[in-house]
mmCIF file of C-alpha atoms in Angstrom:
data_model
loop_
_atom_site.group_PDB
_atom_site.id
_atom_site.type_symbol
_atom_site.label_atom_id
_atom_site.label_comp_id
_atom_site.label_asym_id
_atom_site.label_seq_id
_atom_site.Cartn_x
_atom_site.Cartn_y
_atom_site.Cartn_z
ATOM 1 C CA MET A 15 -33.675 -23.168 0.132
ATOM 2 C CA THR A 16 -36.053 -20.850 1.805
ATOM 3 C CA ILE A 17 -33.344 -19.624 4.170
ATOM 4 C CA ARG A 18 -30.808 -19.153 1.142
ATOM 5 C CA ILE A 19 -33.251 -17.184 -0.750
ATOM 6 C CA GLY A 20 -34.052 -14.968 2.232
ATOM 7 C CA LEU A 21 -30.380 -14.250 2.776
ATOM 8 C CA PHE A 22 -29.826 -13.460 -0.792
ATOM 9 C CA ALA A 23 -32.692 -10.865 -0.667
ATOM 10 C CA VAL A 24 -31.267 -9.342 2.446
ATOM 11 C CA LEU A 25 -27.811 -8.997 1.028
ATOM 12 C CA LEU A 26 -29.262 -7.624 -2.272
ATOM 13 C CA PHE A 27 -31.532 -4.995 -0.537
ATOM 14 C CA ALA A 28 -28.616 -3.790 1.587
ATOM 15 C CA ALA A 29 -26.227 -3.574 -1.206
ATOM 16 C CA LEU A 30 -28.631 -1.610 -3.191
ATOM 17 C CA GLY A 31 -29.171 0.903 -0.357
ATOM 18 C CA GLY A 32 -31.896 -0.878 1.483
ATOM 19 C CA SER A 33 -32.513 -1.531 5.022
ATOM 20 C CA SER A 34 -29.114 -1.836 6.858
ATOM 21 C CA ARG A 35 -31.160 -3.053 9.834
ATOM 22 C CA ALA A 36 -32.190 -6.134 7.853
ATOM 23 C CA ALA A 37 -28.644 -6.871 6.591
ATOM 24 C CA ASP A 38 -27.432 -6.588 10.289
ATOM 25 C CA ALA A 39 -30.103 -8.947 11.432
ATOM 26 C CA ALA A 40 -28.792 -11.617 8.937
ATOM 27 C CA PHE A 41 -25.189 -11.094 9.940
ATOM 28 C CA GLN A 42 -26.269 -11.420 13.682
ATOM 29 C CA GLN A 43 -28.118 -14.541 12.852
ATOM 30 C CA TRP A 44 -25.187 -15.854 11.123
ATOM 31 C CA LEU A 45 -22.811 -14.915 14.041
ATOM 32 C CA ALA A 46 -25.029 -16.714 16.599
ATOM 33 C CA ALA A 47 -24.775 -19.716 14.500
ATOM 34 C CA GLN A 48 -20.930 -19.897 14.987
ATOM 35 C CA TRP A 49 -21.219 -20.465 18.755
ATOM 36 C CA PRO A 50 -21.327 -24.355 18.791
ATOM 37 C CA ALA A 51 -18.137 -24.546 16.460
ATOM 38 C CA ALA A 52 -16.415 -21.895 18.723
ATOM 39 C CA GLN A 53 -17.241 -23.651 21.877
ATOM 40 C CA ALA A 54 -15.794 -26.888 20.242
ATOM 41 C CA LEU A 55 -12.574 -25.043 19.939
ATOM 42 C CA GLY A 56 -12.639 -24.111 23.600
ATOM 43 C CA VAL A 57 -13.925 -20.595 23.288
ATOM 44 C CA SER A 58 -15.782 -19.633 26.353
ATOM 45 C CA ARG A 59 -19.253 -17.916 26.091
ATOM 46 C CA ALA A 60 -17.786 -14.645 27.544
ATOM 47 C CA THR A 61 -14.983 -14.550 24.989
ATOM 48 C CA PHE A 62 -17.374 -15.304 22.116
ATOM 49 C CA ASP A 63 -19.958 -12.504 23.382
ATOM 50 C CA ASN A 64 -17.083 -10.014 23.855
ATOM 51 C CA ALA A 65 -15.703 -10.621 20.363
ATOM 52 C CA THR A 66 -18.993 -10.416 18.536
ATOM 53 C CA ARG A 67 -21.049 -7.902 20.547
ATOM 54 C CA GLY A 68 -21.703 -4.971 18.311
ATOM 55 C CA LEU A 69 -19.911 -6.513 15.279
ATOM 56 C CA GLU A 70 -20.949 -5.508 11.807
ATOM 57 C CA PRO A 71 -19.575 -6.828 8.605
ATOM 58 C CA ASP A 72 -17.140 -4.433 6.702
ATOM 59 C CA LEU A 73 -18.722 -4.572 3.091
ATOM 60 C CA SER A 74 -15.906 -2.431 1.689
ATOM 61 C CA LEU A 75 -13.422 -5.444 1.725
ATOM 62 C CA PRO A 76 -12.356 -6.939 -1.588
ATOM 63 C CA ASP A 77 -13.093 -10.428 -2.755
ATOM 64 C CA LEU A 78 -16.718 -10.352 -1.273
ATOM 65 C CA ALA A 79 -19.579 -11.866 -3.067
ATOM 66 C CA ILE A 80 -22.498 -9.546 -2.737
ATOM 67 C CA PRO A 81 -25.322 -9.910 -5.019
ATOM 68 C CA GLY A 82 -25.980 -6.729 -7.204
ATOM 69 C CA ARG A 83 -22.714 -5.307 -6.395
ATOM 70 C CA PRO A 84 -19.778 -5.107 -8.828
ATOM 71 C CA GLU A 85 -16.971 -7.349 -7.594
ATOM 72 C CA LYS A 86 -14.046 -5.497 -5.918
ATOM 73 C CA MET A 87 -10.923 -7.249 -6.581
ATOM 74 C CA PRO A 88 -7.916 -7.494 -4.169
ATOM 75 C CA GLN A 89 -5.419 -4.938 -5.341
ATOM 76 C CA GLN A 90 -2.387 -6.917 -4.014
ATOM 77 C CA ALA A 91 0.751 -5.616 -5.825
ATOM 78 C CA GLU A 92 1.848 -9.054 -6.553
ATOM 79 C CA PHE A 93 -1.042 -9.558 -8.910
ATOM 80 C CA VAL A 94 -1.466 -5.975 -10.543
ATOM 81 C CA GLN A 95 2.043 -4.899 -11.182
ATOM 82 C CA THR A 96 4.545 -6.036 -13.843
ATOM 83 C CA PRO A 97 7.707 -7.812 -12.630
ATOM 84 C CA GLY A 98 9.656 -4.526 -13.474
ATOM 85 C CA GLN A 99 7.373 -2.522 -11.164
ATOM 86 C CA TYR A 100 7.350 -5.071 -8.251
ATOM 87 C CA LEU A 101 10.959 -6.052 -8.301
ATOM 88 C CA ARG A 102 12.635 -2.625 -8.162
ATOM 89 C CA GLU A 103 16.301 -2.318 -7.656
ATOM 90 C CA SER A 104 15.912 0.694 -5.187
ATOM 91 C CA ALA A 105 13.745 -1.423 -3.098
ATOM 92 C CA PHE A 106 16.254 -4.218 -3.003
ATOM 93 C CA ASP A 107 19.187 -1.808 -2.184
ATOM 94 C CA ARG A 108 17.375 -0.459 0.770
ATOM 95 C CA LEU A 109 16.003 -3.608 2.299
ATOM 96 C CA ALA A 110 19.160 -5.579 1.777
ATOM 97 C CA THR A 111 21.192 -2.787 3.541
ATOM 98 C CA GLN A 112 18.767 -2.929 6.575
ATOM 99 C CA GLY A 113 18.663 -6.803 6.273
ATOM 100 C CA LYS A 114 22.338 -7.041 6.617
ATOM 101 C CA GLN A 115 22.296 -4.832 9.730
ATOM 102 C CA LEU A 116 19.438 -6.912 11.175
ATOM 103 C CA GLY A 117 21.362 -10.049 10.474
ATOM 104 C CA THR A 118 24.183 -8.885 12.636
ATOM 105 C CA GLN A 119 21.859 -7.718 15.400
ATOM 106 C CA TYR A 120 19.888 -11.180 15.414
ATOM 107 C CA ARG A 121 22.902 -13.267 14.437
ATOM 108 C CA ASP A 122 22.666 -15.735 17.356
ATOM 109 C CA THR A 123 18.786 -16.192 16.851
ATOM 110 C CA LEU A 124 19.294 -16.816 13.146
ATOM 111 C CA VAL A 125 21.810 -19.468 13.698
ATOM 112 C CA ARG A 126 19.477 -21.234 16.217
ATOM 113 C CA ILE A 127 16.640 -20.875 13.660
ATOM 114 C CA GLU A 128 18.701 -22.503 10.756
ATOM 115 C CA LYS A 129 19.909 -25.273 13.160
ATOM 116 C CA GLU A 130 16.485 -26.136 14.370
ATOM 117 C CA PHE A 131 14.342 -25.748 11.206
ATOM 118 C CA GLY A 132 16.848 -25.979 8.381
ATOM 119 C CA VAL A 133 15.757 -22.563 6.896
ATOM 120 C CA PRO A 134 18.555 -19.892 6.329
ATOM 121 C CA GLY A 135 18.311 -16.640 8.358
ATOM 122 C CA ASN A 136 18.382 -14.476 5.244
ATOM 123 C CA ILE A 137 15.266 -16.165 3.928
ATOM 124 C CA VAL A 138 13.204 -15.356 7.031
ATOM 125 C CA LEU A 139 14.676 -11.802 7.185
ATOM 126 C CA ALA A 140 13.580 -11.486 3.552
ATOM 127 C CA ILE A 141 10.102 -12.722 4.458
ATOM 128 C CA TRP A 142 9.961 -10.164 7.308
ATOM 129 C CA ALA A 143 10.892 -7.315 4.881
ATOM 130 C CA ARG A 144 8.278 -8.243 2.291
ATOM 131 C CA GLU A 145 5.460 -8.695 4.805
ATOM 132 C CA SER A 146 5.813 -5.802 6.971
ATOM 133 C CA ASP A 147 8.964 -3.878 5.762
ATOM 134 C CA TYR A 148 10.883 -4.917 8.982
ATOM 135 C CA ALA A 149 7.807 -3.702 11.080
ATOM 136 C CA ARG A 150 7.531 -0.298 9.570
ATOM 137 C CA GLU A 151 4.136 -1.303 8.122
ATOM 138 C CA PHE A 152 2.712 -2.535 11.432
ATOM 139 C CA HIS A 153 -1.063 -1.729 11.182
ATOM 140 C CA GLY A 154 -4.130 -2.959 9.417
ATOM 141 C CA GLN A 155 -7.909 -3.641 10.243
ATOM 142 C CA ASP A 156 -9.570 -5.556 13.147
ATOM 143 C CA ALA A 157 -8.925 -9.036 12.222
ATOM 144 C CA ILE A 158 -12.172 -10.413 13.865
ATOM 145 C CA ARG A 159 -14.304 -8.064 11.652
ATOM 146 C CA VAL A 160 -12.319 -8.956 8.577
ATOM 147 C CA LEU A 161 -12.627 -12.665 9.180
ATOM 148 C CA ALA A 162 -16.220 -12.537 10.042
ATOM 149 C CA THR A 163 -16.882 -10.504 7.070
ATOM 150 C CA GLN A 164 -15.020 -12.902 4.756
ATOM 151 C CA ALA A 165 -16.643 -15.839 6.401
ATOM 152 C CA TYR A 166 -19.987 -14.445 6.010
ATOM 153 C CA THR A 167 -20.101 -12.994 2.563
ATOM 154 C CA GLY A 168 -16.674 -13.853 0.957
ATOM 155 C CA LYS A 169 -15.967 -15.897 -1.946
ATOM 156 C CA ARG A 170 -14.213 -18.492 0.283
ATOM 157 C CA LYS A 171 -16.646 -18.856 3.167
ATOM 158 C CA GLU A 172 -15.531 -22.242 4.566
ATOM 159 C CA PHE A 173 -11.896 -21.232 4.433
ATOM 160 C CA PHE A 174 -12.460 -18.029 6.301
ATOM 161 C CA GLN A 175 -15.050 -19.525 8.766
ATOM 162 C CA ASN A 176 -12.201 -21.767 9.984
ATOM 163 C CA GLU A 177 -9.983 -18.726 10.294
ATOM 164 C CA PHE A 178 -12.598 -16.777 12.145
ATOM 165 C CA LEU A 179 -13.111 -19.472 14.631
ATOM 166 C CA HIS A 180 -9.194 -19.727 15.390
ATOM 167 C CA ALA A 181 -9.076 -16.049 15.683
ATOM 168 C CA LEU A 182 -11.587 -16.368 18.473
ATOM 169 C CA LYS A 183 -9.521 -19.062 20.061
ATOM 170 C CA MET A 184 -6.500 -16.838 19.846
ATOM 171 C CA MET A 185 -8.470 -14.151 22.034
ATOM 172 C CA GLN A 186 -9.444 -17.106 24.383
ATOM 173 C CA ASP A 187 -5.804 -17.961 24.655
ATOM 174 C CA GLY A 188 -4.860 -14.491 25.857
ATOM 175 C CA VAL A 189 -3.879 -12.653 22.590
ATOM 176 C CA PRO A 190 -5.220 -8.980 22.918
ATOM 177 C CA ARG A 191 -7.715 -8.060 20.355
ATOM 178 C CA ALA A 192 -5.897 -4.700 20.046
ATOM 179 C CA ASP A 193 -2.833 -6.809 18.561
ATOM 180 C CA MET A 194 -5.010 -8.492 16.048
ATOM 181 C CA ARG A 195 -4.680 -6.235 13.252
ATOM 182 C CA SER A 196 -4.722 -7.813 9.783
ATOM 183 C CA SER A 197 -4.723 -7.468 6.044
ATOM 184 C CA TRP A 198 -7.940 -7.722 4.150
ATOM 185 C CA GLY A 199 -7.173 -11.602 4.284
ATOM 186 C CA GLY A 200 -6.770 -11.900 8.031
ATOM 187 C CA ALA A 201 -3.069 -12.483 8.152
ATOM 188 C CA MET A 202 -1.307 -10.929 11.270
ATOM 189 C CA GLY A 203 1.982 -10.190 12.826
ATOM 190 C CA LEU A 204 5.497 -9.439 11.638
ATOM 191 C CA THR A 205 5.508 -12.284 9.075
ATOM 192 C CA GLN A 206 1.682 -12.494 8.456
ATOM 193 C CA PHE A 207 0.173 -15.430 9.882
ATOM 194 C CA LEU A 208 -3.315 -16.633 9.525
ATOM 195 C CA PRO A 209 -4.880 -17.778 12.721
ATOM 196 C CA SER A 210 -4.988 -21.461 11.832
ATOM 197 C CA GLU A 211 -1.369 -21.289 10.964
ATOM 198 C CA PHE A 212 -0.532 -19.530 14.052
ATOM 199 C CA TYR A 213 -1.675 -22.658 15.880
ATOM 200 C CA LYS A 214 0.225 -24.959 13.572
ATOM 201 C CA TYR A 215 3.484 -23.210 13.412
ATOM 202 C CA ALA A 216 4.029 -20.134 15.992
ATOM 203 C CA VAL A 217 6.626 -20.731 18.569
ATOM 204 C CA ASP A 218 7.929 -19.073 21.631
ATOM 205 C CA PHE A 219 11.656 -18.832 20.381
ATOM 206 C CA ASP A 220 12.712 -16.075 22.958
ATOM 207 C CA GLY A 221 11.868 -18.328 25.911
ATOM 208 C CA ASP A 222 9.422 -15.652 27.632
ATOM 209 C CA GLY A 223 6.742 -18.123 28.102
ATOM 210 C CA ARG A 224 4.294 -16.743 25.335
ATOM 211 C CA VAL A 225 4.162 -16.751 21.636
ATOM 212 C CA ASP A 226 4.359 -12.987 20.219
ATOM 213 C CA ILE A 227 4.507 -12.769 16.266
ATOM 214 C CA TRP A 228 3.604 -9.079 16.741
ATOM 215 C CA ARG A 229 6.453 -7.819 18.811
ATOM 216 C CA SER A 230 9.018 -10.529 19.228
ATOM 217 C CA VAL A 231 11.242 -10.641 16.291
ATOM 218 C CA PRO A 232 12.759 -14.159 17.474
ATOM 219 C CA ASP A 233 9.194 -15.560 17.725
ATOM 220 C CA ALA A 234 8.162 -14.182 14.426
ATOM 221 C CA LEU A 235 11.025 -15.200 12.441
ATOM 222 C CA ALA A 236 11.216 -18.679 14.030
ATOM 223 C CA SER A 237 7.494 -19.111 13.326
ATOM 224 C CA ALA A 238 8.122 -18.347 9.673
ATOM 225 C CA ALA A 239 10.992 -20.841 9.524
ATOM 226 C CA LYS A 240 8.906 -23.456 11.232
ATOM 227 C CA GLN A 241 6.049 -22.840 8.745
ATOM 228 C CA LEU A 242 8.378 -23.233 5.713
ATOM 229 C CA ALA A 243 9.895 -26.308 7.341
ATOM 230 C CA GLY A 244 6.459 -27.746 7.641
ATOM 231 C CA LYS A 245 5.742 -27.033 3.877
ATOM 232 C CA GLY A 246 8.605 -29.052 2.894
ATOM 233 C CA TRP A 247 11.720 -26.776 2.790
ATOM 234 C CA GLN A 248 14.737 -28.666 1.786
ATOM 235 C CA PRO A 249 17.848 -27.607 3.843
ATOM 236 C CA GLY A 250 20.876 -26.817 1.743
ATOM 237 C CA GLU A 251 18.989 -26.483 -1.564
ATOM 238 C CA PRO A 252 18.574 -23.070 -3.358
ATOM 239 C CA TRP A 253 15.306 -21.444 -3.753
ATOM 240 C CA ALA A 254 15.997 -20.745 -7.535
ATOM 241 C CA ILE A 255 18.799 -20.208 -9.905
ATOM 242 C CA GLU A 256 18.811 -17.228 -12.368
ATOM 243 C CA VAL A 257 19.916 -18.389 -15.841
ATOM 244 C CA ARG A 258 20.242 -16.999 -19.401
ATOM 245 C CA ALA A 259 17.850 -18.829 -21.666
ATOM 246 C CA PRO A 260 18.912 -19.924 -25.090
ATOM 247 C CA ALA A 261 17.495 -18.132 -28.017
ATOM 248 C CA ASN A 262 15.367 -21.413 -28.891
ATOM 249 C CA ALA A 263 13.888 -21.699 -25.415
ATOM 250 C CA ASP A 264 10.236 -22.806 -25.521
ATOM 251 C CA CYS A 265 8.484 -20.735 -22.885
ATOM 252 C CA SER A 266 5.356 -22.655 -23.042
ATOM 253 C CA ILE A 267 7.109 -25.564 -20.924
ATOM 254 C CA GLY A 268 7.477 -23.155 -18.060
ATOM 255 C CA VAL A 269 5.141 -25.169 -15.652
ATOM 256 C CA PRO A 270 5.956 -27.078 -12.419
ATOM 257 C CA GLU A 271 5.118 -30.523 -13.987
ATOM 258 C CA VAL A 272 7.961 -30.234 -16.594
ATOM 259 C CA THR A 273 11.156 -30.878 -14.429
ATOM 260 C CA LYS A 274 14.583 -31.850 -15.225
ATOM 261 C CA PRO A 275 17.862 -32.023 -13.274
ATOM 262 C CA ILE A 276 19.553 -28.566 -13.264
ATOM 263 C CA GLY A 277 22.570 -30.071 -15.062
ATOM 264 C CA GLU A 278 20.095 -31.128 -18.008
ATOM 265 C CA TRP A 279 18.824 -27.597 -18.230
ATOM 266 C CA VAL A 280 22.486 -26.455 -18.399
ATOM 267 C CA LYS A 281 23.255 -28.863 -21.212
ATOM 268 C CA ARG A 282 20.261 -27.497 -23.060
ATOM 269 C CA GLY A 283 21.948 -24.155 -22.993
ATOM 270 C CA PHE A 284 20.535 -22.550 -19.901
ATOM 271 C CA VAL A 285 23.658 -20.766 -18.577
ATOM 272 C CA PRO A 286 23.747 -19.633 -14.980
ATOM 273 C CA ALA A 287 23.640 -15.923 -14.408
ATOM 274 C CA TYR A 288 27.186 -14.277 -14.118
ATOM 275 C CA ASP A 289 28.510 -17.612 -15.388
ATOM 276 C CA ARG A 290 28.389 -19.107 -11.810
ATOM 277 C CA LYS A 291 29.831 -22.430 -11.418
ATOM 278 C CA LEU A 292 27.311 -24.870 -9.839
ATOM 279 C CA SER A 293 28.221 -27.574 -7.506
ATOM 280 C CA ALA A 294 27.508 -31.309 -8.292
ATOM 281 C CA ALA A 295 24.665 -31.117 -5.829
ATOM 282 C CA GLU A 296 23.163 -28.072 -7.403
ATOM 283 C CA LEU A 297 23.336 -29.765 -10.713
ATOM 284 C CA SER A 298 21.532 -32.788 -9.459
ATOM 285 C CA TYR A 299 18.322 -31.018 -8.249
ATOM 286 C CA GLU A 300 15.201 -31.482 -10.183
ATOM 287 C CA ALA A 301 13.964 -28.051 -11.267
ATOM 288 C CA SER A 302 11.302 -26.397 -13.547
ATOM 289 C CA LEU A 303 11.653 -23.450 -15.831
ATOM 290 C CA LEU A 304 10.185 -19.902 -14.789
ATOM 291 C CA GLN A 305 10.010 -17.037 -17.041
ATOM 292 C CA PRO A 306 8.003 -14.399 -15.369
ATOM 293 C CA GLU A 307 7.785 -12.192 -18.364
ATOM 294 C CA GLY A 308 7.825 -14.925 -20.813
ATOM 295 C CA SER A 309 10.584 -14.760 -23.151
ATOM 296 C CA TYR A 310 11.357 -11.252 -21.805
ATOM 297 C CA GLY A 311 13.232 -10.578 -18.729
ATOM 298 C CA PRO A 312 15.223 -13.072 -16.571
ATOM 299 C CA SER A 313 14.723 -16.827 -16.390
ATOM 300 C CA PHE A 314 15.052 -19.165 -13.483
ATOM 301 C CA LEU A 315 15.353 -22.715 -12.622
ATOM 302 C CA THR A 316 13.206 -23.514 -9.779
ATOM 303 C CA PRO A 317 13.746 -26.533 -7.494
ATOM 304 C CA LYS A 318 11.251 -27.588 -4.736
ATOM 305 C CA ASN A 319 12.122 -24.692 -2.291
ATOM 306 C CA TYR A 320 10.644 -22.161 -4.973
ATOM 307 C CA PHE A 321 7.475 -23.849 -4.486
ATOM 308 C CA VAL A 322 7.602 -24.107 -0.770
ATOM 309 C CA LEU A 323 8.005 -20.257 -0.655
ATOM 310 C CA LYS A 324 5.018 -19.993 -3.273
ATOM 311 C CA ASP A 325 3.022 -21.934 -0.683
ATOM 312 C CA TYR A 326 3.671 -19.246 1.898
ATOM 313 C CA ASN A 327 2.192 -16.775 -0.580
ATOM 314 C CA TYR A 328 0.854 -17.960 -3.964
ATOM 315 C CA SER A 329 2.618 -15.383 -6.204
ATOM 316 C CA ASP A 330 5.478 -15.758 -8.542
ATOM 317 C CA LEU A 331 6.453 -12.033 -7.915
ATOM 318 C CA TYR A 332 6.264 -12.577 -4.065
ATOM 319 C CA VAL A 333 8.739 -15.500 -4.280
ATOM 320 C CA LEU A 334 11.080 -13.896 -6.597
ATOM 321 C CA PHE A 335 11.064 -10.764 -4.254
ATOM 322 C CA VAL A 336 11.787 -12.942 -1.178
ATOM 323 C CA GLY A 337 14.216 -15.142 -2.813
ATOM 324 C CA HIS A 338 16.215 -12.337 -4.606
ATOM 325 C CA LEU A 339 16.210 -10.101 -1.514
ATOM 326 C CA SER A 340 17.559 -13.070 0.485
ATOM 327 C CA GLU A 341 20.449 -13.394 -1.908
ATOM 328 C CA ARG A 342 21.130 -9.564 -1.503
ATOM 329 C CA ILE A 343 21.217 -9.742 2.099
ATOM 330 C CA ALA A 344 23.814 -12.540 1.769
ATOM 331 C CA GLY A 345 25.726 -10.285 -0.493
ATOM 332 C CA GLY A 346 24.454 -11.487 -3.925
ATOM 333 C CA ARG A 347 24.260 -9.120 -7.007
ATOM 334 C CA PRO A 348 21.378 -7.719 -8.852
ATOM 335 C CA PHE A 349 19.555 -9.759 -11.451
ATOM 336 C CA GLU A 350 21.772 -10.220 -14.413
ATOM 337 C CA THR A 351 19.018 -9.815 -17.094
ATOM 338 C CA PRO A 352 17.055 -6.722 -16.544
ATOM 339 C CA TRP A 353 13.377 -6.637 -16.443
ATOM 340 C CA SER A 354 11.522 -5.372 -19.495
ATOM 341 C CA LYS A 355 9.188 -2.344 -19.776
ATOM 342 C CA ASN A 356 6.279 -4.417 -20.725
ATOM 343 C CA THR A 357 2.929 -3.354 -19.685
ATOM 344 C CA GLN A 358 0.326 -5.203 -17.748
ATOM 345 C CA LEU A 359 -3.062 -5.959 -19.390
ATOM 346 C CA LYS A 360 -6.179 -5.302 -17.238
ATOM 347 C CA THR A 361 -7.539 -8.068 -15.122
ATOM 348 C CA THR A 362 -10.632 -8.250 -17.209
ATOM 349 C CA ASP A 363 -8.702 -8.740 -20.425
ATOM 350 C CA VAL A 364 -6.397 -11.521 -18.936
ATOM 351 C CA GLU A 365 -9.742 -13.109 -17.819
ATOM 352 C CA THR A 366 -10.968 -12.925 -21.424
ATOM 353 C CA MET A 367 -7.779 -14.645 -22.449
ATOM 354 C CA GLN A 368 -8.149 -17.500 -19.874
ATOM 355 C CA ARG A 369 -11.795 -18.094 -21.005
ATOM 356 C CA ARG A 370 -10.728 -18.314 -24.528
ATOM 357 C CA LEU A 371 -7.706 -20.720 -23.647
ATOM 358 C CA THR A 372 -10.187 -22.728 -21.531
ATOM 359 C CA GLY A 373 -12.497 -23.312 -24.331
ATOM 360 C CA LEU A 374 -9.618 -24.316 -26.573
ATOM 361 C CA GLY A 375 -8.545 -26.893 -23.958
ATOM 362 C CA LEU A 376 -5.173 -25.296 -23.302
ATOM 363 C CA TYR A 377 -5.952 -23.960 -19.809
ATOM 364 C CA LYS A 378 -7.427 -25.784 -16.899
ATOM 365 C CA ASP A 379 -6.864 -23.454 -13.894
ATOM 366 C CA LYS A 380 -9.134 -20.745 -12.459
ATOM 367 C CA ILE A 381 -10.327 -17.757 -14.198
ATOM 368 C CA ASP A 382 -8.783 -14.980 -12.093
ATOM 369 C CA GLY A 383 -7.253 -12.420 -14.514
ATOM 370 C CA LYS A 384 -3.789 -13.144 -13.151
ATOM 371 C CA ALA A 385 -1.052 -13.867 -15.679
ATOM 372 C CA GLY A 386 0.619 -16.724 -13.746
ATOM 373 C CA MET A 387 2.794 -19.523 -15.023
ATOM 374 C CA LEU A 388 -0.178 -21.616 -16.085
ATOM 375 C CA THR A 389 -1.642 -18.814 -18.155
ATOM 376 C CA ARG A 390 1.647 -17.815 -19.532
ATOM 377 C CA ALA A 391 2.337 -21.506 -20.642
ATOM 378 C CA ALA A 392 -1.244 -21.775 -22.092
ATOM 379 C CA LEU A 393 -0.787 -18.620 -23.961
ATOM 380 C CA GLY A 394 2.509 -19.809 -25.449
ATOM 381 C CA ALA A 395 0.699 -23.083 -26.651
ATOM 382 C CA TYR A 396 -1.900 -20.848 -28.209
ATOM 383 C CA GLN A 397 0.775 -18.763 -29.998
ATOM 384 C CA LYS A 398 2.491 -21.796 -31.380
ATOM 385 C CA LYS A 399 -0.667 -23.224 -32.515
ATOM 386 C CA ASN A 400 -1.681 -20.162 -34.484
ATOM 387 C CA GLY A 401 1.730 -19.146 -35.941
ATOM 388 C CA LEU A 402 2.258 -16.269 -33.702
ATOM 389 C CA LYS A 403 5.300 -15.101 -32.163
ATOM 390 C CA VAL A 404 5.883 -17.365 -29.068
ATOM 391 C CA ASP A 405 6.754 -15.167 -26.042
ATOM 392 C CA CYS A 406 4.119 -16.336 -23.449
ATOM 393 C CA TRP A 407 3.240 -12.820 -22.610
ATOM 394 C CA PRO A 408 -0.364 -11.378 -22.675
ATOM 395 C CA THR A 409 -0.602 -8.555 -25.047
ATOM 396 C CA VAL A 410 -3.179 -6.367 -26.664
ATOM 397 C CA ALA A 411 -2.160 -7.849 -30.026
ATOM 398 C CA VAL A 412 -2.755 -11.577 -28.871
ATOM 399 C CA LEU A 413 -6.100 -10.530 -27.187
ATOM 400 C CA GLU A 414 -7.278 -8.904 -30.391
ATOM 401 C CA HIS A 415 -6.164 -12.216 -32.279
ATOM 402 C CA MET A 416 -8.282 -14.291 -29.910
ATOM 403 C CA ARG A 417 -11.349 -11.812 -30.413
ATOM 404 C CA ARG A 418 -11.063 -12.196 -34.187
#
């Protein structure tokens, strides 16, 4: 308890402009305490010392828990943009055109990937596009510093401590620190791998004797496919099917737990986009309903592969981007139903909604200010309960009703 109080005081003093020397001392003490766990992973003393010598925390990172300082939320596009802003047709046009060219260039590699892991080549090409714009956006921050900071004073300390230790192991195993440039969350390479996932899924697919997810396209794409396979990808199944929802569709049932065979959804009036004819196999897959803008914009039926992609990046918009881009690379058409011009409420306003919905027993997930599927479903239940228009979309009008 005394140690915890002391660390709190040090961080608070530093956050308010006090002695940086005191904060550095606390961080150095924390770093030194990581040595036994690093050693247990096979990290040598020399590697540990080289990685941590002169290291300081980067307190400008988002998602840190520093007493006395306003919380800095991650500004990932997936969580602060509306579907219409994030899923822009101009982006799909450009990325699909280049994806087709790369599909031809790496045809043999992609065929091998699908044969070995069951994941179509256009899916991993779309992940590559979303994660690094086909290697155009290949930069970032020092992953060792990022992960050490998140493990030291982030909101998910245990999670990032494990990633920090595995990043040290990567250095021990020969990955140059100069290559280890990451996002604020520590993901690296062409398809953005966390260090622990690097050891679970990264593969040498080009046969040069080493795993290189930074420069080797075959290694990066095969590693992404292996990760999807490891998370449960079902070969042959679609990632999702766009549909036109009937006028009486209940948007509040758009949660993963409510599933029906796609054929049953079709019988209930959900018509595949462009009147596409579904195969018997497609009609048999269990799927849930996804309406990213509530009753506005496109609707989708989502079988298991949708949620496998979501396990790769926990955002509906991310999955929609990757899944739709994969279809466009394969020659598919734009979304049949256009996205609306709805605005996005501020994160703090969505948090207010989530707290109110939690208090009413309608919402049981985390308070994060993100209008995800569980928040939208709970909002729809609130609207039904209070005789409001049921559209499952967070608006100022509904927020004001909750405040009254």
